[in-house]
mmCIF file of C-alpha atoms in Angstrom:
data_model
loop_
_atom_site.group_PDB
_atom_site.id
_atom_site.type_symbol
_atom_site.label_atom_id
_atom_site.label_comp_id
_atom_site.label_asym_id
_atom_site.label_seq_id
_atom_site.Cartn_x
_atom_site.Cartn_y
_atom_site.Cartn_z
ATOM 1 C CA VAL B 1 -50.875 -6.615 -4.666
ATOM 2 C CA PRO B 2 -52.723 -5.117 -1.577
ATOM 3 C CA TRP B 3 -52.144 -8.301 0.319
ATOM 4 C CA THR B 4 -48.529 -8.223 -0.548
ATOM 5 C CA ARG B 5 -48.113 -4.641 0.729
ATOM 6 C CA ALA B 6 -49.985 -5.464 3.873
ATOM 7 C CA ARG B 7 -47.778 -8.274 4.568
ATOM 8 C CA GLN B 8 -44.473 -6.702 3.494
ATOM 9 C CA GLY B 9 -43.399 -5.734 7.115
ATOM 10 C CA ALA B 10 -43.762 -9.417 8.180
ATOM 11 C CA PHE B 11 -41.089 -10.492 5.622
ATOM 12 C CA GLU B 12 -38.401 -8.022 6.485
ATOM 13 C CA ASN B 13 -36.289 -10.766 8.041
ATOM 14 C CA SER B 14 -36.263 -14.543 7.637
ATOM 15 C CA ARG B 15 -37.618 -15.320 11.055
ATOM 16 C CA ALA B 16 -40.907 -13.231 10.324
ATOM 17 C CA LEU B 17 -41.051 -15.032 6.916
ATOM 18 C CA TRP B 18 -40.976 -18.500 8.257
ATOM 19 C CA MET B 19 -43.262 -17.695 11.222
ATOM 20 C CA ALA B 20 -45.742 -16.141 8.850
ATOM 21 C CA SER B 21 -45.600 -19.231 6.770
ATOM 22 C CA LEU B 22 -46.425 -21.406 9.816
ATOM 23 C CA GLU B 23 -49.419 -19.193 10.502
ATOM 24 C CA VAL B 24 -50.802 -20.215 7.064
ATOM 25 C CA ASP B 25 -49.739 -23.879 7.338
ATOM 26 C CA PRO B 26 -48.755 -25.229 10.796
ATOM 27 C CA ALA B 27 -47.859 -28.569 9.207
ATOM 28 C CA ASN B 28 -45.064 -26.915 7.144
ATOM 29 C CA ALA B 29 -42.137 -28.831 8.421
ATOM 30 C CA VAL B 30 -39.575 -26.849 6.382
ATOM 31 C CA ALA B 31 -41.001 -23.633 7.691
ATOM 32 C CA ALA B 32 -40.761 -24.837 11.187
ATOM 33 C CA MET B 33 -37.215 -25.962 10.930
ATOM 34 C CA ASN B 34 -36.088 -22.799 9.261
ATOM 35 C CA ALA B 35 -37.870 -20.682 11.776
ATOM 36 C CA ALA B 36 -36.227 -22.717 14.558
ATOM 37 C CA ASN B 37 -32.735 -22.010 13.004
ATOM 38 C CA THR B 38 -33.290 -18.316 13.489
ATOM 39 C CA LEU B 39 -33.992 -18.892 17.305
ATOM 40 C CA VAL B 40 -31.339 -21.479 18.263
ATOM 41 C CA THR B 41 -29.135 -18.951 20.144
ATOM 42 C CA SER B 42 -31.688 -16.309 21.109
ATOM 43 C CA ALA B 43 -34.593 -18.487 22.156
ATOM 44 C CA PRO B 44 -33.422 -22.222 22.290
ATOM 45 C CA ASP B 45 -36.564 -23.509 24.127
ATOM 46 C CA ARG B 46 -38.838 -21.987 21.470
ATOM 47 C CA ALA B 47 -36.519 -23.455 18.797
ATOM 48 C CA THR B 48 -36.768 -26.809 20.338
ATOM 49 C CA GLU B 49 -40.592 -26.554 20.261
ATOM 50 C CA LEU B 50 -40.654 -25.608 16.629
ATOM 51 C CA ILE B 51 -38.318 -28.496 15.712
ATOM 52 C CA GLU B 52 -40.455 -30.999 17.629
ATOM 53 C CA GLN B 53 -43.382 -29.589 15.503
ATOM 54 C CA ALA B 54 -41.404 -30.109 12.444
ATOM 55 C CA TRP B 55 -40.656 -33.801 13.453
ATOM 56 C CA SER B 56 -44.346 -34.463 13.999
ATOM 57 C CA ALA B 57 -45.414 -32.771 10.838
ATOM 58 C CA ALA B 58 -42.683 -34.086 8.421
ATOM 59 C CA ARG B 59 -43.885 -36.217 5.494
ATOM 60 C CA TYR B 60 -40.544 -36.919 4.002
ATOM 61 C CA THR B 61 -37.710 -38.880 5.372
ATOM 62 C CA GLU B 62 -35.106 -36.168 4.645
ATOM 63 C CA HIS B 63 -37.147 -33.628 6.765
ATOM 64 C CA ARG B 64 -37.531 -36.197 9.597
ATOM 65 C CA LEU B 65 -33.836 -36.814 9.723
ATOM 66 C CA ARG B 66 -33.013 -33.058 9.698
ATOM 67 C CA ALA B 67 -35.372 -32.630 12.789
ATOM 68 C CA ALA B 68 -34.213 -35.614 14.617
ATOM 69 C CA GLY B 69 -30.603 -34.610 14.101
ATOM 70 C CA SER B 70 -31.276 -31.047 15.223
ATOM 71 C CA LEU B 71 -33.115 -32.223 18.428
ATOM 72 C CA ARG B 72 -30.261 -34.628 19.129
ATOM 73 C CA ASP B 73 -27.647 -32.003 18.932
ATOM 74 C CA MET B 74 -29.610 -29.444 20.873
ATOM 75 C CA ALA B 75 -30.211 -31.900 23.699
ATOM 76 C CA PHE B 76 -26.573 -32.844 23.889
ATOM 77 C CA ARG B 77 -25.465 -29.228 23.961
ATOM 78 C CA ASP B 78 -27.865 -28.563 26.819
ATOM 79 C CA GLY B 79 -26.730 -31.635 28.843
ATOM 80 C CA ARG B 80 -29.929 -33.564 28.420
ATOM 81 C CA ALA B 81 -28.354 -36.987 28.233
ATOM 82 C CA GLU B 82 -31.508 -39.056 27.944
ATOM 83 C CA ALA B 83 -33.101 -36.799 25.189
ATOM 84 C CA ALA B 84 -29.804 -36.724 23.322
ATOM 85 C CA THR B 85 -29.650 -40.581 23.389
ATOM 86 C CA THR B 86 -33.280 -40.925 22.392
ATOM 87 C CA TRP B 87 -32.924 -38.528 19.276
ATOM 88 C CA ALA B 88 -29.621 -40.006 18.304
ATOM 89 C CA GLY B 89 -31.316 -43.407 18.011
ATOM 90 C CA ARG B 90 -34.221 -41.884 16.055
ATOM 91 C CA ALA B 91 -31.909 -40.201 13.697
ATOM 92 C CA CYS B 92 -30.143 -43.528 13.056
ATOM 93 C CA GLU B 93 -33.463 -45.316 12.357
ATOM 94 C CA VAL B 94 -34.645 -42.534 9.914
ATOM 95 C CA ALA B 95 -31.261 -42.319 8.166
ATOM 96 C CA ASP B 96 -31.580 -46.084 7.466
ATOM 97 C CA GLN B 97 -34.796 -45.428 5.621
ATOM 98 C CA LEU B 98 -33.288 -43.220 3.049
ATOM 99 C CA ASP B 99 -33.269 -44.136 -0.504
ATOM 100 C CA PRO B 100 -29.648 -45.258 -1.055
ATOM 101 C CA SER B 101 -29.823 -44.360 -4.716
ATOM 102 C CA LYS B 102 -30.326 -40.808 -3.708
ATOM 103 C CA SER B 103 -27.361 -38.194 -3.512
ATOM 104 C CA GLY B 104 -26.131 -37.816 -0.005
ATOM 105 C CA ALA B 105 -27.881 -40.730 1.557
ATOM 106 C CA ARG B 106 -24.709 -42.575 2.332
ATOM 107 C CA VAL B 107 -23.188 -39.411 3.944
ATOM 108 C CA ALA B 108 -26.454 -38.852 5.941
ATOM 109 C CA GLN B 109 -26.299 -42.478 7.272
ATOM 110 C CA LEU B 110 -22.684 -42.199 8.235
ATOM 111 C CA THR B 111 -23.220 -38.903 10.039
ATOM 112 C CA ALA B 112 -26.129 -40.300 11.963
ATOM 113 C CA TRP B 113 -24.413 -43.348 13.129
ATOM 114 C CA LEU B 114 -21.171 -41.664 13.991
ATOM 115 C CA ARG B 115 -22.927 -38.884 15.926
ATOM 116 C CA ALA B 116 -24.784 -41.546 17.847
ATOM 117 C CA ALA B 117 -21.510 -43.378 18.592
ATOM 118 C CA SER B 118 -19.887 -39.991 19.660
ATOM 119 C CA ILE B 119 -22.757 -39.177 22.107
ATOM 120 C CA ALA B 120 -22.581 -42.693 23.620
ATOM 121 C CA HIS B 121 -18.852 -42.357 24.032
ATOM 122 C CA SER B 122 -19.120 -38.986 25.716
ATOM 123 C CA LEU B 123 -21.713 -40.466 28.154
ATOM 124 C CA GLY B 124 -19.292 -43.331 29.085
ATOM 125 C CA GLN B 125 -21.524 -45.839 27.344
ATOM 126 C CA THR B 126 -18.518 -47.550 25.687
ATOM 127 C CA LYS B 127 -20.539 -50.752 24.643
ATOM 128 C CA ALA B 128 -23.172 -48.731 22.891
ATOM 129 C CA ALA B 129 -20.530 -46.388 21.311
ATOM 130 C CA ARG B 130 -18.796 -49.577 19.877
ATOM 131 C CA LEU B 131 -21.994 -50.981 18.532
ATOM 132 C CA ARG B 132 -22.893 -47.780 16.719
ATOM 133 C CA PHE B 133 -19.542 -47.261 15.417
ATOM 134 C CA ALA B 134 -19.486 -50.752 14.114
ATOM 135 C CA ARG B 135 -22.382 -49.795 12.034
ATOM 136 C CA ALA B 136 -20.687 -46.745 10.779
ATOM 137 C CA GLN B 137 -17.667 -48.674 9.686
ATOM 138 C CA THR B 138 -19.884 -50.788 7.365
ATOM 139 C CA ILE B 139 -20.861 -47.680 5.570
ATOM 140 C CA ALA B 140 -17.487 -46.082 5.061
ATOM 141 C CA PRO B 141 -14.544 -47.879 6.801
ATOM 142 C CA GLU B 142 -11.781 -45.450 5.436
ATOM 143 C CA HIS B 143 -13.717 -42.176 5.977
ATOM 144 C CA PRO B 144 -11.416 -39.804 8.020
ATOM 145 C CA VAL B 145 -14.033 -39.318 10.694
ATOM 146 C CA VAL B 146 -14.364 -42.944 11.090
ATOM 147 C CA LEU B 147 -10.637 -43.242 11.552
ATOM 148 C CA ALA B 148 -10.644 -40.366 14.092
ATOM 149 C CA PHE B 149 -13.365 -41.971 16.125
ATOM 150 C CA GLU B 150 -11.549 -45.325 16.156
ATOM 151 C CA SER B 151 -8.581 -43.381 17.541
ATOM 152 C CA GLN B 152 -10.818 -42.293 20.471
ATOM 153 C CA LEU B 153 -11.926 -45.707 21.151
ATOM 154 C CA LEU B 154 -8.274 -46.905 21.091
ATOM 155 C CA PHE B 155 -7.647 -44.074 23.795
ATOM 156 C CA VAL B 156 -10.076 -45.830 26.038
ATOM 157 C CA GLU B 157 -8.269 -49.198 25.527
ATOM 158 C CA ALA B 158 -4.948 -47.439 26.112
ATOM 159 C CA ARG B 159 -6.063 -45.883 29.328
ATOM 160 C CA GLN B 160 -7.323 -49.262 30.612
ATOM 161 C CA ALA B 161 -3.952 -50.852 29.698
ATOM 162 C CA LEU B 162 -2.184 -48.082 31.666
ATOM 163 C CA VAL B 163 -4.310 -48.619 34.718
ATOM 164 C CA GLN B 164 -3.608 -52.468 34.560
ATOM 165 C CA GLN B 165 0.191 -51.812 34.166
ATOM 166 C CA VAL B 166 0.303 -49.445 37.162
ATOM 167 C CA GLY B 167 -1.742 -51.881 39.256
ATOM 168 C CA GLU B 168 0.553 -54.750 38.529
ATOM 169 C CA GLN B 169 3.671 -52.706 39.213
ATOM 170 C CA ALA B 170 2.144 -51.682 42.617
ATOM 171 C CA GLU B 171 1.445 -55.250 43.520
ATOM 172 C CA ARG B 172 5.014 -56.088 42.788
ATOM 173 C CA LEU B 173 6.270 -53.152 44.869
ATOM 174 C CA ALA B 174 4.098 -54.220 47.735
ATOM 175 C CA LYS B 175 5.687 -57.752 47.610
ATOM 176 C CA GLY B 176 9.234 -56.121 47.474
ATOM 177 C CA GLU B 177 10.295 -57.962 44.330
ATOM 178 C CA PRO B 178 13.904 -57.331 43.391
ATOM 179 C CA GLY B 179 14.463 -54.357 40.841
ATOM 180 C CA GLU B 180 11.061 -52.878 41.350
ATOM 181 C CA LEU B 181 11.967 -50.489 44.215
ATOM 182 C CA ALA B 182 15.103 -49.214 42.364
ATOM 183 C CA ARG B 183 13.096 -48.482 39.224
ATOM 184 C CA SER B 184 10.321 -46.731 41.102
ATOM 185 C CA GLU B 185 12.886 -44.417 42.731
ATOM 186 C CA LEU B 186 14.165 -43.376 39.284
ATOM 187 C CA GLU B 187 10.516 -42.730 38.207
ATOM 188 C CA LEU B 188 10.292 -39.477 40.196
ATOM 189 C CA ASP B 189 8.247 -37.651 37.463
ATOM 190 C CA ALA B 190 4.975 -39.549 37.384
ATOM 191 C CA ASP B 191 3.558 -37.597 34.354
ATOM 192 C CA ALA B 192 6.682 -38.268 32.374
ATOM 193 C CA ASP B 193 6.476 -41.943 33.181
ATOM 194 C CA MET B 194 2.774 -42.088 32.214
ATOM 195 C CA VAL B 195 3.560 -40.439 28.970
ATOM 196 C CA ARG B 196 6.363 -42.798 28.243
ATOM 197 C CA ARG B 197 4.098 -45.790 28.993
ATOM 198 C CA LEU B 198 1.344 -44.416 26.859
ATOM 199 C CA GLY B 199 3.680 -43.875 23.895
ATOM 200 C CA GLU B 200 4.799 -47.661 24.120
ATOM 201 C CA LEU B 201 1.392 -49.052 23.882
ATOM 202 C CA PRO B 202 0.303 -50.545 20.578
ATOM 203 C CA GLN B 203 -3.113 -48.823 20.975
ATOM 204 C CA THR B 204 -1.415 -45.483 20.786
ATOM 205 C CA LYS B 205 0.797 -46.193 17.907
ATOM 206 C CA ARG B 206 -2.208 -47.376 15.759
ATOM 207 C CA ALA B 207 -4.221 -44.399 16.999
ATOM 208 C CA LEU B 208 -1.564 -41.827 16.022
ATOM 209 C CA GLY B 209 -1.284 -43.438 12.500
ATOM 210 C CA LEU B 210 -5.042 -43.329 11.948
ATOM 211 C CA LEU B 211 -5.070 -39.742 12.910
ATOM 212 C CA ASP B 212 -2.200 -38.910 10.527
ATOM 213 C CA THR B 213 -4.230 -40.375 7.811
ATOM 214 C CA ALA B 214 -7.416 -38.603 8.791
ATOM 215 C CA LEU B 215 -5.717 -35.336 9.063
ATOM 216 C CA GLU B 216 -4.191 -35.686 5.486
ATOM 217 C CA GLN B 217 -7.776 -36.341 4.133
ATOM 218 C CA ALA B 218 -9.741 -33.770 6.193
ATOM 219 C CA PRO B 219 -7.421 -31.274 7.969
ATOM 220 C CA ARG B 220 -10.376 -28.961 8.750
ATOM 221 C CA ASP B 221 -12.938 -31.465 10.059
ATOM 222 C CA PHE B 222 -14.255 -30.996 13.560
ATOM 223 C CA GLU B 223 -14.185 -34.586 14.727
ATOM 224 C CA VAL B 224 -10.644 -35.197 13.265
ATOM 225 C CA ASN B 225 -9.170 -32.120 14.995
ATOM 226 C CA LEU B 226 -10.982 -32.939 18.312
ATOM 227 C CA ALA B 227 -9.636 -36.590 18.297
ATOM 228 C CA LYS B 228 -6.037 -35.199 17.547
ATOM 229 C CA ALA B 229 -6.408 -32.529 20.248
ATOM 230 C CA ARG B 230 -7.271 -35.132 22.872
ATOM 231 C CA TRP B 231 -4.490 -37.432 22.081
ATOM 232 C CA GLU B 232 -1.946 -34.451 22.176
ATOM 233 C CA ILE B 233 -3.245 -33.394 25.653
ATOM 234 C CA ALA B 234 -3.048 -37.024 26.900
ATOM 235 C CA ARG B 235 0.603 -37.050 25.826
ATOM 236 C CA ARG B 236 1.107 -33.707 27.566
ATOM 237 C CA ASN B 237 1.779 -31.783 24.322
ATOM 238 C CA PHE B 238 -0.498 -29.035 25.612
ATOM 239 C CA THR B 239 0.478 -26.341 23.107
ATOM 240 C CA SER B 240 -0.272 -28.618 20.228
ATOM 241 C CA GLY B 241 -3.504 -29.903 21.895
ATOM 242 C CA LEU B 242 -4.745 -26.299 22.151
ATOM 243 C CA LYS B 243 -3.992 -25.667 18.590
ATOM 244 C CA TYR B 244 -6.121 -28.534 17.470
ATOM 245 C CA LEU B 245 -8.931 -27.591 19.840
ATOM 246 C CA ILE B 246 -9.017 -24.100 18.215
ATOM 247 C CA LYS B 247 -9.138 -25.704 14.746
ATOM 248 C CA ALA B 248 -11.930 -27.956 15.742
ATOM 249 C CA ARG B 249 -13.989 -25.041 17.161
ATOM 250 C CA ARG B 250 -13.429 -23.045 13.942
ATOM 251 C CA ALA B 251 -15.123 -26.012 12.130
ATOM 252 C CA ASN B 252 -18.135 -25.974 14.341
ATOM 253 C CA PRO B 253 -18.302 -23.295 17.184
ATOM 254 C CA MET B 254 -21.667 -24.707 18.411
ATOM 255 C CA ARG B 255 -20.249 -27.962 19.561
ATOM 256 C CA VAL B 256 -19.652 -27.944 23.399
ATOM 257 C CA GLU B 257 -16.812 -30.400 23.570
ATOM 258 C CA THR B 258 -14.039 -28.052 22.520
ATOM 259 C CA TYR B 259 -14.982 -25.447 25.239
ATOM 260 C CA LEU B 260 -15.152 -28.341 27.871
ATOM 261 C CA ASP B 261 -11.755 -29.718 26.834
ATOM 262 C CA GLU B 262 -10.259 -26.348 26.704
ATOM 263 C CA CYS B 263 -11.388 -25.702 30.249
ATOM 264 C CA ASP B 264 -10.018 -29.061 31.490
ATOM 265 C CA LEU B 265 -6.670 -28.212 29.725
ATOM 266 C CA TYR B 266 -6.368 -25.033 31.472
ATOM 267 C CA LEU B 267 -7.525 -26.441 34.864
ATOM 268 C CA ALA B 268 -5.098 -29.312 34.590
ATOM 269 C CA THR B 269 -2.188 -26.807 34.082
ATOM 270 C CA GLY B 270 -3.208 -24.451 36.782
ATOM 271 C CA ASP B 271 -4.515 -21.676 34.661
ATOM 272 C CA ALA B 272 -7.855 -20.803 36.137
ATOM 273 C CA ALA B 273 -8.079 -17.676 34.291
ATOM 274 C CA GLY B 274 -7.819 -19.497 30.950
ATOM 275 C CA ALA B 275 -10.453 -21.961 32.124
ATOM 276 C CA GLU B 276 -12.834 -19.115 32.991
ATOM 277 C CA ARG B 277 -12.309 -17.461 29.546
ATOM 278 C CA ALA B 278 -12.851 -20.799 27.798
ATOM 279 C CA ALA B 279 -16.136 -21.357 29.735
ATOM 280 C CA GLN B 280 -17.253 -17.765 29.042
ATOM 281 C CA HIS B 281 -16.680 -18.271 25.296
ATOM 282 C CA GLY B 282 -18.905 -21.337 25.352
ATOM 283 C CA MET B 283 -21.575 -19.634 27.343
ATOM 284 C CA ALA B 284 -21.524 -16.638 25.002
ATOM 285 C CA ARG B 285 -22.638 -19.046 22.227
ATOM 286 C CA ARG B 286 -25.737 -19.740 24.508
ATOM 287 C CA LEU B 287 -24.512 -23.279 25.248
ATOM 288 C CA ARG B 288 -26.439 -24.440 28.214
ATOM 289 C CA ASP B 289 -24.558 -27.663 29.071
ATOM 290 C CA PRO B 290 -24.254 -28.028 32.786
ATOM 291 C CA ALA B 291 -20.843 -29.437 32.422
ATOM 292 C CA LEU B 292 -19.772 -25.952 31.116
ATOM 293 C CA LEU B 293 -21.294 -24.239 34.152
ATOM 294 C CA LEU B 294 -19.476 -26.736 36.345
ATOM 295 C CA ARG B 295 -15.997 -25.882 34.834
ATOM 296 C CA TYR B 296 -16.934 -22.190 35.090
ATOM 297 C CA GLY B 297 -17.688 -22.673 38.733
ATOM 298 C CA GLN B 298 -14.581 -24.564 39.298
ATOM 299 C CA ALA B 299 -12.458 -21.866 37.557
ATOM 300 C CA LEU B 300 -14.113 -19.144 39.713
ATOM 301 C CA THR B 301 -13.440 -21.174 42.887
ATOM 302 C CA ARG B 302 -9.747 -21.555 42.166
ATOM 303 C CA ARG B 303 -9.593 -17.672 41.511
ATOM 304 C CA GLY B 304 -11.246 -17.142 45.008
ATOM 305 C CA ARG B 305 -14.529 -15.847 43.709
ATOM 306 C CA LEU B 306 -16.566 -18.146 45.839
ATOM 307 C CA LYS B 307 -19.865 -16.248 45.790
ATOM 308 C CA GLU B 308 -19.974 -16.161 41.948
ATOM 309 C CA ALA B 309 -18.812 -19.842 41.884
ATOM 310 C CA GLN B 310 -21.578 -21.158 44.202
ATOM 311 C CA SER B 311 -24.439 -19.889 41.996
ATOM 312 C CA HIS B 312 -23.031 -21.594 38.907
ATOM 313 C CA LEU B 313 -22.159 -24.808 40.620
ATOM 314 C CA GLU B 314 -25.545 -25.016 42.249
ATOM 315 C CA GLN B 315 -27.211 -24.395 38.876
ATOM 316 C CA ALA B 316 -25.112 -27.177 37.324
ATOM 317 C CA LEU B 317 -25.912 -29.717 39.943
ATOM 318 C CA LYS B 318 -29.486 -28.937 40.263
ATOM 319 C CA VAL B 319 -30.672 -32.253 38.863
ATOM 320 C CA PRO B 320 -28.929 -35.602 40.065
ATOM 321 C CA LEU B 321 -28.981 -37.124 36.691
ATOM 322 C CA GLN B 322 -27.026 -34.081 35.313
ATOM 323 C CA ILE B 323 -24.297 -34.888 37.948
ATOM 324 C CA LEU B 324 -23.733 -38.304 36.557
ATOM 325 C CA PHE B 325 -23.677 -36.856 32.958
ATOM 326 C CA ILE B 326 -21.223 -34.253 33.908
ATOM 327 C CA LEU B 327 -18.938 -36.798 35.569
ATOM 328 C CA PHE B 328 -19.008 -38.983 32.408
ATOM 329 C CA ARG B 329 -18.058 -35.894 30.286
ATOM 330 C CA GLY B 330 -14.708 -35.102 31.965
ATOM 331 C CA HIS B 331 -11.617 -35.619 29.813
ATOM 332 C CA SER B 332 -8.405 -34.134 31.217
ATOM 333 C CA ALA B 333 -9.338 -32.774 34.578
ATOM 334 C CA ASP B 334 -10.786 -34.562 37.608
ATOM 335 C CA THR B 335 -14.284 -33.236 37.284
ATOM 336 C CA SER B 336 -15.468 -35.016 40.506
ATOM 337 C CA SER B 337 -13.376 -32.676 42.500
ATOM 338 C CA THR B 338 -15.654 -29.865 41.484
ATOM 339 C CA VAL B 339 -18.653 -31.646 42.869
ATOM 340 C CA LEU B 340 -16.740 -31.807 46.190
ATOM 341 C CA THR B 341 -15.765 -28.114 45.833
ATOM 342 C CA CYS B 342 -19.426 -27.190 45.409
ATOM 343 C CA ALA B 343 -20.402 -29.149 48.428
ATOM 344 C CA SER B 344 -17.708 -27.643 50.588
ATOM 345 C CA ILE B 345 -18.299 -23.853 49.728
ATOM 346 C CA ARG B 346 -20.074 -21.902 52.452
ATOM 347 C CA ILE B 347 -20.746 -18.222 51.829
ATOM 348 C CA PRO B 348 -21.288 -16.298 54.978
#
């Protein structure tokens, strides 16, 4: 009893409870993970240290998977591409070691492989994304998140098909082939023409069908709503796209993609104030992704607040590897223009 009273103050909140447990047993992986969860937003670096401690100390596969998944997601939120890729791979390896007869093993495997595919896709590593997605398909081919991710891969194919179409038409125009000039004169609205072309592609029709099915099965899922938002934005249905971005954020407010996509949406439509607000919302969540800082800097630049913009842009572009990572993460807006903006800013 005296020991309990003496330690009572240490247990007034969960953080103190788990830190006290670690003092007694530093190899307690559960305590390290739970302590880290209380520090993710207030002290993310310390949280990362504790999760790494949990990874090293964990004796059970489930605990190792939880640690690897947390380190994967934290690295991705912070824009640490190499670490995110490494931990995504480790999470997949550990997930495949789960006893398939145990409850939740199949879902854990599917989550690990889909998350790895998603990260590779965000980094522009299309081949790796497809390989990891193929593994996820073998686990649950009709799962709504699997359908949603397939729709995003189809978007890449559709975009490539559009580029090819436009290139072929440009060649015919250059040769002055009959009929091409007259048609080009009618297509004065380039955006409308691209939306029309996109809608006619077989990849688009299949992707939208997959998303309809996925939304019926999982209307509140993060990945499903994010995929739907991106297709809506690509088809210039901006209001609908924003609606699905908001739904995705409600499902998981700690995933940085919704804040990035919302910034890109506002920047693409000329609403710099909206882009600034979206970036601020993400940064208020202590999301440290350099891509978010980059969007914030671009929004400030467009609003004429160059001195504020410069500090954020310089911070975002501090490490060359981050620049490549950021460029791969662009969706709607031309992010490379922000790098040029940063280079051209001169504050007296």
